[in-house]
Coordinates of C-alpha atoms and ligand atoms in Angstrom, one line a residue:
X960 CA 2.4 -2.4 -19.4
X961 CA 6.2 -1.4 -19.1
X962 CA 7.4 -4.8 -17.8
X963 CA 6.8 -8.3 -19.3
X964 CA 8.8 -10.8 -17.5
X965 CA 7.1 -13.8 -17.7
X966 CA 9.5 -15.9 -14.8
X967 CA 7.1 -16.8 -11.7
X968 CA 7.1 -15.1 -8.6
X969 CA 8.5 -17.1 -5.1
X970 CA 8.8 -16.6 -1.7
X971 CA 11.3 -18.7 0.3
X972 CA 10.8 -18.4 4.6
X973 CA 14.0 -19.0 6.0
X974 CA 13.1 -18.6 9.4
X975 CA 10.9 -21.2 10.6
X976 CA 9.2 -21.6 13.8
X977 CA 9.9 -24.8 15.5
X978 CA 7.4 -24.7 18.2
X979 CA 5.4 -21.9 20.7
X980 CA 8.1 -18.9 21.4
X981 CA 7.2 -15.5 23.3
X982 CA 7.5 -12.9 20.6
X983 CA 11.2 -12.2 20.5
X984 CA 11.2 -11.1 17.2
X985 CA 8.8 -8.0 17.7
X986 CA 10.2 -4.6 17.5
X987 CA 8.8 -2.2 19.5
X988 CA 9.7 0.7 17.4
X989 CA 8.5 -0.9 14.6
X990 CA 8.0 -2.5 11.9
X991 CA 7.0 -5.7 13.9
X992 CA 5.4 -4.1 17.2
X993 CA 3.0 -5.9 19.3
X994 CA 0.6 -3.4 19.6
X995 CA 0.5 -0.1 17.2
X996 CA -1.8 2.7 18.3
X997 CA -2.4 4.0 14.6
X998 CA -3.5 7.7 16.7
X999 CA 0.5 7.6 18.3
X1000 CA 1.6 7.2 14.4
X1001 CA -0.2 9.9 13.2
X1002 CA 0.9 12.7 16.5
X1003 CA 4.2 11.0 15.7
X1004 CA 4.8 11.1 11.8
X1005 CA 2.9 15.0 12.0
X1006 CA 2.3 17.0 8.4
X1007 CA 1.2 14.7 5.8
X1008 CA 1.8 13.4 3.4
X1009 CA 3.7 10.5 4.8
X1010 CA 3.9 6.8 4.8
X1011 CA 5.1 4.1 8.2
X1012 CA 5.8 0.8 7.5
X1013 CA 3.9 -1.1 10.1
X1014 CA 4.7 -4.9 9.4
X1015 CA 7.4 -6.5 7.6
X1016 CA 8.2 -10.2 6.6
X1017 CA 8.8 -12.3 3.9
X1018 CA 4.8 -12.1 3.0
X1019 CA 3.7 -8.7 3.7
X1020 CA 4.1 -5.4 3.8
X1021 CA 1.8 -3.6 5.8
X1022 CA 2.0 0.4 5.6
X1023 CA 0.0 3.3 7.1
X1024 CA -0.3 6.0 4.7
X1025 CA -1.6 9.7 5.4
X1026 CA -2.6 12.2 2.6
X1027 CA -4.0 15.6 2.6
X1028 CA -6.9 16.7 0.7
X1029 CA -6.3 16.4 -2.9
X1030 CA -3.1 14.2 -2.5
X1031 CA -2.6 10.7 -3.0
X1032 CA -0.2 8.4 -5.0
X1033 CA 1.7 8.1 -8.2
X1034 CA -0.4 5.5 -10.4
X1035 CA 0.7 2.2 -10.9
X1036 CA 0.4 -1.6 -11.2
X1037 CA 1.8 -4.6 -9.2
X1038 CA 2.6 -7.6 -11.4
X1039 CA 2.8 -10.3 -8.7
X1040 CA 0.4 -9.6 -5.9
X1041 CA -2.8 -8.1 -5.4
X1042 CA -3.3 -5.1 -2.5
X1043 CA -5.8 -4.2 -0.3
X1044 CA -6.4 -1.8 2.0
X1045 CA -8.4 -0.9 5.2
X1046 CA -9.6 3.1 5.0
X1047 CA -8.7 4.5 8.9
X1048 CA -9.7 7.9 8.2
X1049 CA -10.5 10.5 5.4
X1050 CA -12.4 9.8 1.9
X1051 CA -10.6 8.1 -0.7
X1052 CA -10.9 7.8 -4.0
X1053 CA -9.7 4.9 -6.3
X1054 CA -9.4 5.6 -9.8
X1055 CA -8.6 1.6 -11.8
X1056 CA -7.8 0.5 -15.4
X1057 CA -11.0 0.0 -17.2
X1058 CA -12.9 2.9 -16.0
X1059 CA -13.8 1.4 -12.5
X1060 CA -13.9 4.0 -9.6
X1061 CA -14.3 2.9 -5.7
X1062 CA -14.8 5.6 -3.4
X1063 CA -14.3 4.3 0.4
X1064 CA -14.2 5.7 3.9
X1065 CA -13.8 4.4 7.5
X1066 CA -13.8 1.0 8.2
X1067 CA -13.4 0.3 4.2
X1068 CA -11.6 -2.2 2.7
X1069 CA -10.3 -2.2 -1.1
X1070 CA -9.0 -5.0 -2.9
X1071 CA -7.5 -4.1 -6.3
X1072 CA -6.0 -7.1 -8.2
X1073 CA -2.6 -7.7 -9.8
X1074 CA -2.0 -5.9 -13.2
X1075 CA -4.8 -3.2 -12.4
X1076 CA -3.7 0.6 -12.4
X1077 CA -4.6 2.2 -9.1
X1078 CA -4.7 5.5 -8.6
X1079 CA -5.6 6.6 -4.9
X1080 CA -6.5 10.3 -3.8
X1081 CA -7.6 11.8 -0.8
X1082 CA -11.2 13.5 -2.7
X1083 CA -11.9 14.6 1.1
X1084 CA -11.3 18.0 3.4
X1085 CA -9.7 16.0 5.9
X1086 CA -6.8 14.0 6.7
X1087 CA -7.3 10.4 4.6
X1088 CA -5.8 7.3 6.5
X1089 CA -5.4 4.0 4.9
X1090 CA -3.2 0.6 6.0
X1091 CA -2.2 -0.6 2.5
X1092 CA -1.2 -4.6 2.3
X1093 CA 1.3 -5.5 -0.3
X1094 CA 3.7 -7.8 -0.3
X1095 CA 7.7 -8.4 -0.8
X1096 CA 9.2 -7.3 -2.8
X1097 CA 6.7 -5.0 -3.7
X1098 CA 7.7 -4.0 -7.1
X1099 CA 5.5 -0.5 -8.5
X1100 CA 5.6 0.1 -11.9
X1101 CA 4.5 3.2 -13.1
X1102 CA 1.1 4.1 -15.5
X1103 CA -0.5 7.2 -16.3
X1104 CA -4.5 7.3 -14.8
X1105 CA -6.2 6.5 -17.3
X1106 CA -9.2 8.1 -16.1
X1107 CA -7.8 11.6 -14.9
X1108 CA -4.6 11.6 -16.9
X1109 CA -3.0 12.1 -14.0
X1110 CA 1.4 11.3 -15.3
X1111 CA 4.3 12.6 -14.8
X1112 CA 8.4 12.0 -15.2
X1113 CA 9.5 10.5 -12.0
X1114 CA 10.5 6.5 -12.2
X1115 CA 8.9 3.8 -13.9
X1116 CA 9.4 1.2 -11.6
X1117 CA 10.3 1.7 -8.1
X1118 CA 10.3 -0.5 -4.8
X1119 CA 8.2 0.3 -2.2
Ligands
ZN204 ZN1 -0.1 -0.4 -5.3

């Protein structure tokens, strides 16, 4: 590990509902829309690989994220939150600390926990799709795949 700040994570809402509102806050060109048609994201966002950011707030991040075959993301670990992810599309491949692999397709979901390398690649011949779920401030910091050796020299920790 790169990273070994021991001071606890916190999350402090500020804005607090004080009773039932309509839905002001929602955005309708997102993050925060009502309703997301994740097949408008895709014709919209075009050539993978690319990411949208779907939901926002002070306990989630929720992002769609398209790779093409062979692609996926730069290994790494969270220290404060565990993800999870729904699989929308594709095959996926999860390569974690400890030799563990999960391979998942449609209507999948992952869970990884906090302090575990994962390193996510589209092992398919078609477009992969997953939602990930992280949460604020999403700190990544960077490890080499232990399994594929998979590195390289971009940042070490980076916000996502
Ligand atoms: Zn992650």
């Amino acid at each position: 590990m790169t990273s070994s700040d021991p001071t606890p994570a916190t999350i402090v809402i500020r804005q607090l509902a004080t009773g039932p509102m309509p839905p002001t806050a929602a955005n309708p060109s997102g993050p925060n829309s009502l309703h997301t048609r994740v097949a408008d994201v895709v014709r919209q966002m075009g050539t993978p690989p690319w990411s949208k950011r779907i939901i926002a707030d002070e306990r989630q991040l929720v992002t769609l994220i398209a790779s093409p075959p062979g692609g996926g993301n730069r290994p790494h670990w969270h220290r404060e939150f565990d993800e999870w992810w729904v699989v929308l599309g594709g095959q996926l491949e999860w390569e974690l600390t400890g030799g563990v692999v999960v391979r998942a397709t449609k209507d999948d979901i992952v869970w990884v926990p906090r302090g575990t390398v994962h390193h996510i690649r589209n092992i398919g011949d078609d477009l992969s799709l997953r939602l990930a779920v992280a949460m604020p401030p999403a700190m990544h910091y960077f490890s080499p795949c232990e399994q594929c050796g998979y590195t390289d020299t971009g940042p070490t920790e980076w916000c996502a």
